[in-house]
Coordinates of C-alpha atoms in Angstrom, one line a residue:
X625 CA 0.0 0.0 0.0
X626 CA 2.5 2.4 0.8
X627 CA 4.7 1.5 -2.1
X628 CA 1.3 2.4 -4.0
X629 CA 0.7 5.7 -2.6
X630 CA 4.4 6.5 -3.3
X631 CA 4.1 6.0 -7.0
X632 CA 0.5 8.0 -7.1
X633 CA 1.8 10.5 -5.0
X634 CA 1.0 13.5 -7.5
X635 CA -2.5 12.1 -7.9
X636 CA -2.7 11.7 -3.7
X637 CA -1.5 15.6 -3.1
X638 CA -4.4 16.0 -6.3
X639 CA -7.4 14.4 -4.6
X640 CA -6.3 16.4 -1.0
X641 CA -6.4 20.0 -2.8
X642 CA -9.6 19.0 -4.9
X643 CA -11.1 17.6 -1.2
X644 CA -9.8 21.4 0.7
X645 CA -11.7 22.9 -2.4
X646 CA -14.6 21.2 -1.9
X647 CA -14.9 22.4 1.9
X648 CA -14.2 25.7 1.3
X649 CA -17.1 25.7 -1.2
X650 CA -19.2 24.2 1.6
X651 CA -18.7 27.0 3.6
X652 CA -19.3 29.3 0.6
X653 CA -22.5 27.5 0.0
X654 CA -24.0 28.2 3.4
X655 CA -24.6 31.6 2.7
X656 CA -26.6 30.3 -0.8
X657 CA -30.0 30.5 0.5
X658 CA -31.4 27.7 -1.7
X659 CA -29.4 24.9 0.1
X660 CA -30.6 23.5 3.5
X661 CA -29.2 21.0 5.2
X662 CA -30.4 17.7 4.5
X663 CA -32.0 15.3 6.9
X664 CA -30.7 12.0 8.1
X665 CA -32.9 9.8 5.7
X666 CA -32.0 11.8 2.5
X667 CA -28.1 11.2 3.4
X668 CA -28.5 7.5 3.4
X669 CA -29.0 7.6 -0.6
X670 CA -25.6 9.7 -1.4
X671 CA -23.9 7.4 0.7
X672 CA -25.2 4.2 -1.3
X673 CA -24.1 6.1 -4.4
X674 CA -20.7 6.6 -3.6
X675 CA -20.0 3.2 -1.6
X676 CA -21.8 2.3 -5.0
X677 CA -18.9 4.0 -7.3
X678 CA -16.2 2.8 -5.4
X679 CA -17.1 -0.9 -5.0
X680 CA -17.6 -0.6 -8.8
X681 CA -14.4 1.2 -9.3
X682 CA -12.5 -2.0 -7.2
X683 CA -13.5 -4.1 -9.2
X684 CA -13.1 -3.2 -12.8
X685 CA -10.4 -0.6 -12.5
X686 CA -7.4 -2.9 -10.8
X687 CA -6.6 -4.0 -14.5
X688 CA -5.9 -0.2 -15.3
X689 CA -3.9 1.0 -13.0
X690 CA -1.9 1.3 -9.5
X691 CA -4.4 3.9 -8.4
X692 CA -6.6 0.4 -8.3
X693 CA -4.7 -0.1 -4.4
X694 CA -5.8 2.9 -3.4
X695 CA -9.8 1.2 -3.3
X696 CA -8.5 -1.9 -2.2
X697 CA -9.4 -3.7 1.5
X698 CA -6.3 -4.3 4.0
X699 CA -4.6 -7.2 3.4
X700 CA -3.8 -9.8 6.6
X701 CA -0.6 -8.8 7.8
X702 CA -0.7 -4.8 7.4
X703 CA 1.5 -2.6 9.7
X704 CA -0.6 -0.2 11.7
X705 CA 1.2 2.5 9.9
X706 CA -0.3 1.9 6.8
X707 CA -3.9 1.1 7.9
X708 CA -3.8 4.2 9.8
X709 CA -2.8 6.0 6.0
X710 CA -5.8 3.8 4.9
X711 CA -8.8 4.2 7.5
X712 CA -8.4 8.1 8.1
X713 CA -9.2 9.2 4.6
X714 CA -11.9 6.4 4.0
X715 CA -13.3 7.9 7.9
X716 CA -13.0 11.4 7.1
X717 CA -14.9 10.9 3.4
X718 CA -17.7 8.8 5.6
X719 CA -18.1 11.0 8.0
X720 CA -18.3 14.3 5.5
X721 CA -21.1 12.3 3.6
X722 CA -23.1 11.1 7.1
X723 CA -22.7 14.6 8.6
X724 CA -23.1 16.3 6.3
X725 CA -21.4 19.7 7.3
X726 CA -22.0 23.1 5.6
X727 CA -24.4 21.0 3.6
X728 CA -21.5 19.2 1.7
X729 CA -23.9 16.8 -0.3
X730 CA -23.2 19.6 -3.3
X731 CA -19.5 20.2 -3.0
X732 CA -18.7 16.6 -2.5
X733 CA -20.6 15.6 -5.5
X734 CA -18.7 18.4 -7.3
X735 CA -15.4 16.5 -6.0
X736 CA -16.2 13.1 -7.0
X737 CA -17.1 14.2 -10.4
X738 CA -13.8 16.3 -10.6
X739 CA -11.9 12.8 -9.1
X740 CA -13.9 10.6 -11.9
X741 CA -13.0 12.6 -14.7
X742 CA -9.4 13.5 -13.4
X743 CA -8.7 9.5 -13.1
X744 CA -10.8 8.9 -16.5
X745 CA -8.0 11.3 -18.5
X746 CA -5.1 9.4 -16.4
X747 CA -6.6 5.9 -17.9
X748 CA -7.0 7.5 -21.4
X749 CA -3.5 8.8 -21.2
X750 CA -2.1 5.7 -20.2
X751 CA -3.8 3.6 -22.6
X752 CA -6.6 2.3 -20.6
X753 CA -9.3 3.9 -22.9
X754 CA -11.9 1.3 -20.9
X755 CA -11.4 2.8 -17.7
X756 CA -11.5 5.8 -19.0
X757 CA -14.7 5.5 -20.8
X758 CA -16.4 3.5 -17.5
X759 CA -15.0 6.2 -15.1
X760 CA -16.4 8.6 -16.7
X761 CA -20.0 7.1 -17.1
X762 CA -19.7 6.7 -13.3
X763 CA -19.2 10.8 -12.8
X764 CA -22.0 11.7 -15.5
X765 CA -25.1 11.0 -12.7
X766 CA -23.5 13.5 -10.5
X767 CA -22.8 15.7 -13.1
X768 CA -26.8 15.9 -13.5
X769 CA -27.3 16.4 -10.6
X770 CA -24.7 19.5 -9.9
X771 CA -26.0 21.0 -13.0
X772 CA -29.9 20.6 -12.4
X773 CA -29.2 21.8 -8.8
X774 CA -27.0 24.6 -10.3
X775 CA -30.2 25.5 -12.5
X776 CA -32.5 25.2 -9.7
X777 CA -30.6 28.1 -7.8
X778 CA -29.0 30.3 -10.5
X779 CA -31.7 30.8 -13.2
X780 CA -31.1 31.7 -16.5
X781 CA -27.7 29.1 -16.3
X782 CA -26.7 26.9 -19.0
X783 CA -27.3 26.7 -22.5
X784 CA -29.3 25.7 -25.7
X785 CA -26.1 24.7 -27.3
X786 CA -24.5 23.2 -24.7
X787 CA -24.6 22.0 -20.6
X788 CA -21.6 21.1 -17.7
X789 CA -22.7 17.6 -19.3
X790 CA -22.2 17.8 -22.6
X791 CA -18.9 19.6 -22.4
X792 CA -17.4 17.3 -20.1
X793 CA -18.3 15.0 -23.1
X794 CA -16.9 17.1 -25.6
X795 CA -13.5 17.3 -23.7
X796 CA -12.7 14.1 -23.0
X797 CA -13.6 13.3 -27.1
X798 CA -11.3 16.0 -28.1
X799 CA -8.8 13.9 -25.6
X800 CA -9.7 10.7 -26.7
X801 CA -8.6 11.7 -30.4
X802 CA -5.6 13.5 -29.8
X803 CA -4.4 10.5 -27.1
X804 CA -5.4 7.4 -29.2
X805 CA -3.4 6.4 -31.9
X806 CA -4.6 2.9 -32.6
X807 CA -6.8 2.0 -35.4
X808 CA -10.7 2.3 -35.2
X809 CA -12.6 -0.1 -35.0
X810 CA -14.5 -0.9 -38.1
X811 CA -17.9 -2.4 -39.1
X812 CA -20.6 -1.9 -41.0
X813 CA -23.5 -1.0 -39.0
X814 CA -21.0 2.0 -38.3
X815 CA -21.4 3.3 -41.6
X816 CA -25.4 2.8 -40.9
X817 CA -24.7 5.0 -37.9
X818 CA -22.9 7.4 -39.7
X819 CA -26.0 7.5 -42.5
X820 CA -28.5 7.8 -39.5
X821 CA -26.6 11.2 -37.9
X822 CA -26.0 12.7 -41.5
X823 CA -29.7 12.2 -42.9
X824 CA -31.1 13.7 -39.3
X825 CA -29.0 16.7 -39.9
X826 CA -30.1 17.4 -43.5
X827 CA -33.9 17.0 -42.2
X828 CA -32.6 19.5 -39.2
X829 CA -31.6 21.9 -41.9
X830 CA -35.1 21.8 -43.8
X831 CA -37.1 22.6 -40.7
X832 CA -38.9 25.7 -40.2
X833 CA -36.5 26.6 -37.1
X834 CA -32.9 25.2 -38.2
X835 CA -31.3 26.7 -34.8
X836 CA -33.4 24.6 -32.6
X837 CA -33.8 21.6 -34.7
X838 CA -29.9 22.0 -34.8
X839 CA -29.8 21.8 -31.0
X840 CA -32.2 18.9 -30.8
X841 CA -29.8 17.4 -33.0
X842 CA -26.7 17.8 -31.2
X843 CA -28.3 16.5 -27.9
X844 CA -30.2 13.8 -28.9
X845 CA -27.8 12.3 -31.9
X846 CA -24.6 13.7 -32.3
X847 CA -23.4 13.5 -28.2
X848 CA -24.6 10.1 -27.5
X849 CA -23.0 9.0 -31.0
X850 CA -19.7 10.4 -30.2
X851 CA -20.1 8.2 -27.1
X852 CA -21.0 5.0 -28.6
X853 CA -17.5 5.1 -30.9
X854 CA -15.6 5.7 -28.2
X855 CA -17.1 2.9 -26.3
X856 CA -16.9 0.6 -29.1
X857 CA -13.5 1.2 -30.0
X858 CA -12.7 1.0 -26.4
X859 CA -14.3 -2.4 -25.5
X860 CA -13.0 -4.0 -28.7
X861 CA -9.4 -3.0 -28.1
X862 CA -9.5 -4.3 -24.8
X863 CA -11.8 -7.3 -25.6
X864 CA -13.4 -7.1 -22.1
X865 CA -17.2 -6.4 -22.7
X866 CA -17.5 -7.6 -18.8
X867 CA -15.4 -5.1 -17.5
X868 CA -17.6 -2.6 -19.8
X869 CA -20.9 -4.0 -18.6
X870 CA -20.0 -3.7 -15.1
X871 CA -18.7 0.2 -15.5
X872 CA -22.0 0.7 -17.7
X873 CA -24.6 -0.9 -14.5
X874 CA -22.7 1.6 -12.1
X875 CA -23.6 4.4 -13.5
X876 CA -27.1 3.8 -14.3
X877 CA -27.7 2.7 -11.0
X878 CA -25.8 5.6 -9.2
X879 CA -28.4 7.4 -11.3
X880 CA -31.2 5.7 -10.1
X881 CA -29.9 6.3 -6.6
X882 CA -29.8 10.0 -7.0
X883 CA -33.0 10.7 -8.2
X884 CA -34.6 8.1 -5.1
X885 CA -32.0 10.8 -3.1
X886 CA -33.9 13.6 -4.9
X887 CA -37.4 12.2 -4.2
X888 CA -36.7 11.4 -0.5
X889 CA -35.1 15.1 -0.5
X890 CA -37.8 16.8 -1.8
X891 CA -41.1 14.8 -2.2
X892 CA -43.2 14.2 -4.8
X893 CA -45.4 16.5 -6.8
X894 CA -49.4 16.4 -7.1
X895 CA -49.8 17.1 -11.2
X896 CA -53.4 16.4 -12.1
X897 CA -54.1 14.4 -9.0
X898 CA -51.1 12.0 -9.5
X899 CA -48.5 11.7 -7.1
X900 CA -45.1 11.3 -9.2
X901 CA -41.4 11.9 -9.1
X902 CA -39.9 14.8 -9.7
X903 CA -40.8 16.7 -13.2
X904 CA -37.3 17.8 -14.8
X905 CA -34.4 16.1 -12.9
X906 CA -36.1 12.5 -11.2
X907 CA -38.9 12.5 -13.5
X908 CA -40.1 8.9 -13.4
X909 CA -40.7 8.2 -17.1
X910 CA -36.8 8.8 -17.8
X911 CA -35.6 6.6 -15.0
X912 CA -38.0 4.3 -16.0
X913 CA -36.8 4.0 -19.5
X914 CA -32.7 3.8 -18.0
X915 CA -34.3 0.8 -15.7
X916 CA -35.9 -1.7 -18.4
X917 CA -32.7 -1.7 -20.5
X918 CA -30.4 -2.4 -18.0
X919 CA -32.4 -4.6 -15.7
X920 CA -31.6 -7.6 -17.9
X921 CA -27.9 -7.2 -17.4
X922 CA -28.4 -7.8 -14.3
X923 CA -30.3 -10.6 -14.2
X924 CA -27.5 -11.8 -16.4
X925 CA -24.6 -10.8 -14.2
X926 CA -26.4 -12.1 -11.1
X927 CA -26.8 -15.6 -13.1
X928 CA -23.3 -15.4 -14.2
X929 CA -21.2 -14.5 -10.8
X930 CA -19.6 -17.2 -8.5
X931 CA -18.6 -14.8 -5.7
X932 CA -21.1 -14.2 -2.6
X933 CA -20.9 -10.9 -2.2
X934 CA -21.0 -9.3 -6.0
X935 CA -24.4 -11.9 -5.8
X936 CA -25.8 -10.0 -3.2
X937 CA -24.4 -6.6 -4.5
X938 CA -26.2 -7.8 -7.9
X939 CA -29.5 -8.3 -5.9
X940 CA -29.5 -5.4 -4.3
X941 CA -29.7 -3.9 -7.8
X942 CA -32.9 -6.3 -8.7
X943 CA -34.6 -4.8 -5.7
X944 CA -33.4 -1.2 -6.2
X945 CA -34.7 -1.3 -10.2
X946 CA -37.5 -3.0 -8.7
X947 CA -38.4 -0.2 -6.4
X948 CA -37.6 2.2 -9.3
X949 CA -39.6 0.9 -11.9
X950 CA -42.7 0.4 -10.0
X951 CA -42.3 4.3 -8.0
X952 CA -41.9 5.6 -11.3
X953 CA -45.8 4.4 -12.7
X954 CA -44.7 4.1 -16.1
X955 CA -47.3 1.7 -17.0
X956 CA -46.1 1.2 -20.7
X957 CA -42.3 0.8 -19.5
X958 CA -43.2 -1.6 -17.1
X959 CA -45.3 -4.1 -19.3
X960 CA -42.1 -3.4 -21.9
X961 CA -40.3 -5.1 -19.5
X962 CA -42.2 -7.7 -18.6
X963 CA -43.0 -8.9 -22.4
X964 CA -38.9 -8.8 -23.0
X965 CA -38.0 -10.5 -19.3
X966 CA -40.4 -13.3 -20.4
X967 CA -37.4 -14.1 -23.0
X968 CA -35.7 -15.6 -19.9
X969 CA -37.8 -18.2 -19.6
X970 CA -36.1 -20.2 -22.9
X971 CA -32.6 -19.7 -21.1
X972 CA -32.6 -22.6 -18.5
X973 CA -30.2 -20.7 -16.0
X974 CA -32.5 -17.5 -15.5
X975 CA -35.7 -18.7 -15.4
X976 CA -35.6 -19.4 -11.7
X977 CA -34.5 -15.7 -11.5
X978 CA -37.8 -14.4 -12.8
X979 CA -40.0 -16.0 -9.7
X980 CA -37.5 -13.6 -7.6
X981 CA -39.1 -10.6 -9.7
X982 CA -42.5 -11.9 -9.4
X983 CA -42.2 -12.4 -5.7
X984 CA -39.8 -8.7 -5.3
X985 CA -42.8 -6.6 -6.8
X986 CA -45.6 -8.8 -5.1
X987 CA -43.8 -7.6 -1.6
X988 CA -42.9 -4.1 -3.0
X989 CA -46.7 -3.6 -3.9
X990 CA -47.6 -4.7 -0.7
X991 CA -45.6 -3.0 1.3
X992 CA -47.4 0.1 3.4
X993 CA -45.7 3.4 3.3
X994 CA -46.4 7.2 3.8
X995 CA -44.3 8.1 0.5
X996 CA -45.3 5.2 -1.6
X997 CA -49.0 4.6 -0.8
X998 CA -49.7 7.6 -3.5
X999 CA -47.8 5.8 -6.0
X1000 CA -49.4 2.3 -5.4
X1001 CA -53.1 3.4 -4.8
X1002 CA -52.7 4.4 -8.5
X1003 CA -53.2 0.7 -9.5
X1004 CA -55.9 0.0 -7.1
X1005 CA -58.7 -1.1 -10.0
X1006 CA -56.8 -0.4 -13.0
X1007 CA -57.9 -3.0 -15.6
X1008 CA -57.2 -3.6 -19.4
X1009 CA -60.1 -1.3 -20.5
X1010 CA -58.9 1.1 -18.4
X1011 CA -55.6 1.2 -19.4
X1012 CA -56.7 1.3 -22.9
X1013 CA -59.1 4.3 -22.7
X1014 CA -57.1 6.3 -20.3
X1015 CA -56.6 9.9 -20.4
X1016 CA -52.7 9.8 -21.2
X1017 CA -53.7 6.8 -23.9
X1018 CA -56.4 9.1 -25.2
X1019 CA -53.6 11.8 -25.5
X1020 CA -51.1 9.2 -26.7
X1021 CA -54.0 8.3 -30.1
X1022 CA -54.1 12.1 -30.8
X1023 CA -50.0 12.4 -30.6
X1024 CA -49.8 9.4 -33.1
X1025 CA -52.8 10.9 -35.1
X1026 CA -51.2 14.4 -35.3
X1027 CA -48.0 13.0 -36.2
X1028 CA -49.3 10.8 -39.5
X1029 CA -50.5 14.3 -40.8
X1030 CA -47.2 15.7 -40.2
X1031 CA -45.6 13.4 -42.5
X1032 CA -48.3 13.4 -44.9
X1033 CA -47.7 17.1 -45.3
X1034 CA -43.8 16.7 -45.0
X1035 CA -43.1 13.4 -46.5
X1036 CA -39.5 13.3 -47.2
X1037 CA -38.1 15.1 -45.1
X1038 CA -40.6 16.0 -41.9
X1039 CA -40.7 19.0 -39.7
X1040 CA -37.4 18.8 -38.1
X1041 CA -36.0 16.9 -35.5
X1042 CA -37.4 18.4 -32.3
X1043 CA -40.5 20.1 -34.6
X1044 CA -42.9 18.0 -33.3
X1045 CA -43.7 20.0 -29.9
X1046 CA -43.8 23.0 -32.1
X1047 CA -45.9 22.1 -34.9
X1048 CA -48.2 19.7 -32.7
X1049 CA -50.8 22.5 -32.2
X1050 CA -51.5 22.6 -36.1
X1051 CA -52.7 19.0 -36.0
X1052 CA -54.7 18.4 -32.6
X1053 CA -56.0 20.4 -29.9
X1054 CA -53.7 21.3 -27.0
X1055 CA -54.2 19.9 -23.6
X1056 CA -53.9 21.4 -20.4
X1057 CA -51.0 20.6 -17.9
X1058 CA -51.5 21.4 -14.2
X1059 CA -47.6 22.0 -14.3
X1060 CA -47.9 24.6 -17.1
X1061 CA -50.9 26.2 -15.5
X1062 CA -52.3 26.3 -19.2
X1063 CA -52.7 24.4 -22.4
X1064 CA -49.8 22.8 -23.8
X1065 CA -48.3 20.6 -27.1
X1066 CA -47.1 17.2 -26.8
X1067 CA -43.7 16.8 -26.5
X1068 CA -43.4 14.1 -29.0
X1069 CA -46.3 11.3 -30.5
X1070 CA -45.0 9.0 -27.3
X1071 CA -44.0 6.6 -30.3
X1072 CA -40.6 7.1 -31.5
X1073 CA -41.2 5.6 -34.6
X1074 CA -43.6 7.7 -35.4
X1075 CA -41.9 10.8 -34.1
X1076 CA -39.1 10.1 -36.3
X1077 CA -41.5 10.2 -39.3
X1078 CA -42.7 13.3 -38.2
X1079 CA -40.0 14.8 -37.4
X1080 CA -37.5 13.3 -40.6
X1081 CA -39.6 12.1 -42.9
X1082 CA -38.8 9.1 -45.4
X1083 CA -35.1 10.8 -45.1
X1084 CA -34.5 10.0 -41.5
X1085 CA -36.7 7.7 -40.7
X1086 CA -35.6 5.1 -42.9
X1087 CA -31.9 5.1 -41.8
X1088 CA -33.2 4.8 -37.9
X1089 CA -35.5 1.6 -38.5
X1090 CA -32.3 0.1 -41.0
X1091 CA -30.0 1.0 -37.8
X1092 CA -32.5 -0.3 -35.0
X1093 CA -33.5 -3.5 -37.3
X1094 CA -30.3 -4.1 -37.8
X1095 CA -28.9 -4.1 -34.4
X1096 CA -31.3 -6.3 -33.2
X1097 CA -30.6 -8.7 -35.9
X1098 CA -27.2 -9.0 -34.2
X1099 CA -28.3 -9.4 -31.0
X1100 CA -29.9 -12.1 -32.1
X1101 CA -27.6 -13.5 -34.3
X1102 CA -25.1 -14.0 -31.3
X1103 CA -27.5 -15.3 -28.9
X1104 CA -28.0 -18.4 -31.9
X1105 CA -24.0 -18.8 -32.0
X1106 CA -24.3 -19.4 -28.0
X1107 CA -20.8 -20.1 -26.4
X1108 CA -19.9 -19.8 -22.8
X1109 CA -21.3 -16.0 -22.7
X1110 CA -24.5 -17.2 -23.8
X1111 CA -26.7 -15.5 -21.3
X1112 CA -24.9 -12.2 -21.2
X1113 CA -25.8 -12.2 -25.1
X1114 CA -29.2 -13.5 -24.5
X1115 CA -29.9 -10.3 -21.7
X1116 CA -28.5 -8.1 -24.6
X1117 CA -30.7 -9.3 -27.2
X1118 CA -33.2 -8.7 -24.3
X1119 CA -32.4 -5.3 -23.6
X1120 CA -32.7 -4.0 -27.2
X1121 CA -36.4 -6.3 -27.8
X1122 CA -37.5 -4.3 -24.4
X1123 CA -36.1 -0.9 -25.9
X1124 CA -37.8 -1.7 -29.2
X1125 CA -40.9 -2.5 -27.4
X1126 CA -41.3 0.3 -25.0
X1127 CA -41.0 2.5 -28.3
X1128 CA -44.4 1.5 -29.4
X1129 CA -46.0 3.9 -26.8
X1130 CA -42.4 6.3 -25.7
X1131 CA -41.4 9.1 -27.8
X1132 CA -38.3 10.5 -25.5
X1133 CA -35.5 9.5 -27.7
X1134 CA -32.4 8.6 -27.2
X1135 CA -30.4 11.4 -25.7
X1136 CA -32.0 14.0 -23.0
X1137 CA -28.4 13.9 -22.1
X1138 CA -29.5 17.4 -19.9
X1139 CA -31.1 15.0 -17.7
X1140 CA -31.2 11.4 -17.1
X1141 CA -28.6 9.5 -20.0
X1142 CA -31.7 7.0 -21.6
X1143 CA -28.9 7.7 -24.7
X1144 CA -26.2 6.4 -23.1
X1145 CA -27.7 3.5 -21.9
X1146 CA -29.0 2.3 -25.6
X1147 CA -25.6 3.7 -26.8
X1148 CA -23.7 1.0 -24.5
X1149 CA -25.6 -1.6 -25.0
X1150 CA -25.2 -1.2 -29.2
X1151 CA -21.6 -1.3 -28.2
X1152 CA -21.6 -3.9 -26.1
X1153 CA -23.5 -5.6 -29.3
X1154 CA -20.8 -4.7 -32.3
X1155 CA -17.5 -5.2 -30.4
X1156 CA -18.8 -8.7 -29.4
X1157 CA -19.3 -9.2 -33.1
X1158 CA -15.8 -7.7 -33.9
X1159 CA -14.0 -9.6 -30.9
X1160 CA -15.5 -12.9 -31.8
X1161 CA -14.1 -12.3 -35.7
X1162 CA -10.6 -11.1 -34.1
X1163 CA -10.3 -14.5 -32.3
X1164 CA -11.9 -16.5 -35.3
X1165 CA -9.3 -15.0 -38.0
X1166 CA -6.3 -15.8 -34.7
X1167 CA -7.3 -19.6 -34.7
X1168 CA -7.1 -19.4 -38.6
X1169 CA -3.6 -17.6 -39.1
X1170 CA -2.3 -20.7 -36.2
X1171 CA -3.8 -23.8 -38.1
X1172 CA -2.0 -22.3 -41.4

């Protein structure tokens, strides 16, 4: 240990100054009267979330670097000298997060983000372009939430163009190409890619407002693209999609964490009778949509993992997507995920796994409590009829209605991506939103194949259903090869037919990389998908080049 801290000692001195700078801005931030200091229960969350990070971080980043020693447990046999180097730090972190002093939630998520992206430059710099990539998924849920706090507090922050987010991404790209000299990774559903982004963009440029359907186009294509090459090209180089998958669950569940923090922090609010999460930051819909695509990954690590305590660790997760999915009442992304986890039940080593969901939500429905009796009364009596005829369904037939005769009168090359909301009133009668305090357009026609047709026309819609079709073919294709990963590639194949299904009714696409990262999510699991693909050829053409 103390050999390791010697050779990291310019990053030890570097995580000290960026902890002194995050308790001076503590203090600072006591005289910001928009913080109060949060209560016992809403400190329990933050905790998880960073015990969370770092148990991730132990396990997947020892393969990158000596800083790996530094999150490591103390061996038999320490000295007392070194443990005491060891247990001080680690108390006084715990203690800063439990205590919470000066209301240091806000400055010690600043610091971890500032640490994750600091160590995800030092992988990418010393050719550990996986790390780099997973650490800095891990420090993008934090990011949200500093910047959606920052926003709350200081209005009129941020940008149309661009967020805190969104440049992070942007730097570490512009690092990522000037660092990387190997060759890219190539395949063909790239090029589809490629097509997809460029066909979007001409569409963007036919709208009626080309500046915003320019800045819809940046968020919800062009950032979450730049992501997925880097991720592919990182996972294939390495040839460790495990190490990938296990970076990619942290951070969506660190996510999830921080909006139940959110909730728990703040409460829930009454729109139009319903008791949901949070509009903007922890709205329910978006975590919901995170939730279904990663849930099978863990049903497949879980399956998959000898050791006793990543089991629980992975169960833990069930229960906490569990909790997340069912808080969040999206009725549509549920039954998505129930349709795709029914896939399990042709893999013989999940199936038992699905009775543990069954049973999890029969206990989670049944359980009585002040903050989640308002959620749960909400399917007291609901039926299939009702469901059906619904208010929000009724809204959902008049989205997919409107957005038919937006493509009828834009054919080729629709109203823009991101013209939906601003065209909608043209083709069906606003509603009103108690949020809004007035009428209001849909955002999108809650179908994201017909949204792209709206909003693209033949142009970009097309290219999407190619690339979505196309990716799923592969899914499938490897789940038929089998092998001894065959039920991580069977929870992939699940994880797109879920995200494919829950389109029917979800029109939020990819990115909303301002908030919760449903882009990312889809983004890693299409690169999870290809590099498979391209690793399996690597090996194949290896065992060739021997046997000559």
């Amino acid at each position: 240990m103390l050999q390791a801290l010697r050779r990291n000692v310019i990053a030890v001195v570097t995580f000290l100054l960026i902890a002194l700078t995050a308790f001076l801005s503590g203090r600072a931030i006591l005289n910001n009267p928009g913080m109060s200091v949060s209560g016992w229960i809403s400190i329990i969350a933050p905790a998880a979330a960073v015990c969370l990070a770092v148990a991730f971080i132990t396990m997947n980043v020892q393969a990158g670097s000596d800083l790996s020693a530094l999150f490591s447990f103390s061996r038999p046999g320490i000295n007392k000298k070194t443990l005491l180097i060891t247990a001080v730090p680690a108390s006084a972190l715990g203690l800063l997060i439990v205590l919470n002093p000066f209301d240091f939630i806000m400055p010690l998520f600043i610091t971890l983000s500032g640490v994750l992206f600091s160590l995800s430059v030092y992988m990418l710099l010393n050719h550990k372009s996986l790390d780099a990539v997973g650490l800095l998924m891990i420090s993008l849920p934090f990011l949200t939430y500093v910047e959606y706090q920052t926003v709350r507090w200081n209005e009129g922050f941020g940008s149309d163009w661009i967020t805190i987010k969104t440049a992070i991404i942007i730097l570490f790209s512009i690092i990522w190409l000037i660092a990387d000299k190997m060759p890219r990774a190539a395949s063909k559903f790239n090029a589809l890619v490629l097509l997809f982004v460029l066909t979007v963009f001409c569409s963007a440029l036919f709208s009626s407002d080309v500046v915003f359907s320019m800045q819809r186009w940046l968020f919800e294509i062009v950032y979450p693209v730049i992501f997925y090459f880097i991720a592919l090209n990182s996972i294939s180089r390495e040839e460790d999609t495990r190490k990938f998958k296990s970076y990619f669950l942290a951070a969506i569940f660190v996510n999830v964490i921080l909006v139940l923090y959110y909730f728990l922090k703040y409460g829930g609010w009454d729109v139009l009778g319903e008791y949901v999460l949070n509009v903007s930051f922890a709205d329910g819909v978006l975590v919901a949509n995170v939730l279904i695509i990663a849930m099978p990954l863990v049903i497949a690590s879980l399956v998959t993992e000898q050791k006793r305590g990543l089991r629980l660790l992975y169960y833990a997760m069930l229960a906490l997507g569990l909790a997340g999915l069912v808080m969040s009442f999206a009725r549509t992304a549920q039954l998505s995920m129930a349709i795709g986890l029914s896939a399990f039940v042709f893999n013989k080593k999940t199936r038992k796994y699905l009775m543990f969901l069954l049973i999890a939500c029969i206990l989670l429905i049944a359980f009585n409590s002040e903050i989640l009796t308002p959620y749960l009364s909400k399917y007291e009596g609901l039926t299939f009829e009702g469901l059906v005829h619904e208010s929000s369904m009724e809204k959902r037939y008049e989205g997919w209605k409107a957005a038919l005769d937006m493509f009828k009168d834009h054919p080729v090359t629709g109203v823009g991506i991101g013209g939906y909301v601003r065209e909608y009133a043209k083709y069906a009668p606003e509603y009103y939103a108690e949020y809004a305090r007035g009428y209001v357009s849909m955002i999108s026609a809650h179908n994201i194949y017909l949204t792209y047709l709206a909003e693209t026309g033949l142009l970009g819609a097309l290219p999407f259903l190619l690339m979505l079709s196309t990716i799923t073919v592969k899914a499938f294709q490897a789940v038929r090869r089998g092998g001894k990963d065959s039920v991580f590639k069977h929870s992939l194949f699940i994880s797109v037919l879920i995200f494919s299904i829950n389109n029917l009714t979800d029109g939020i696409t990819f990115a909303y990389v301002k908030e919760i990262d449903k882009g990312m999510a889809f983004w890693s699991i299409a690169a999870l998908i290809v590099s498979r693909e391209l690793i399996e050829k690597n090996k194949g053409a290896q065992n060739v080049r021997q046997n000559i």
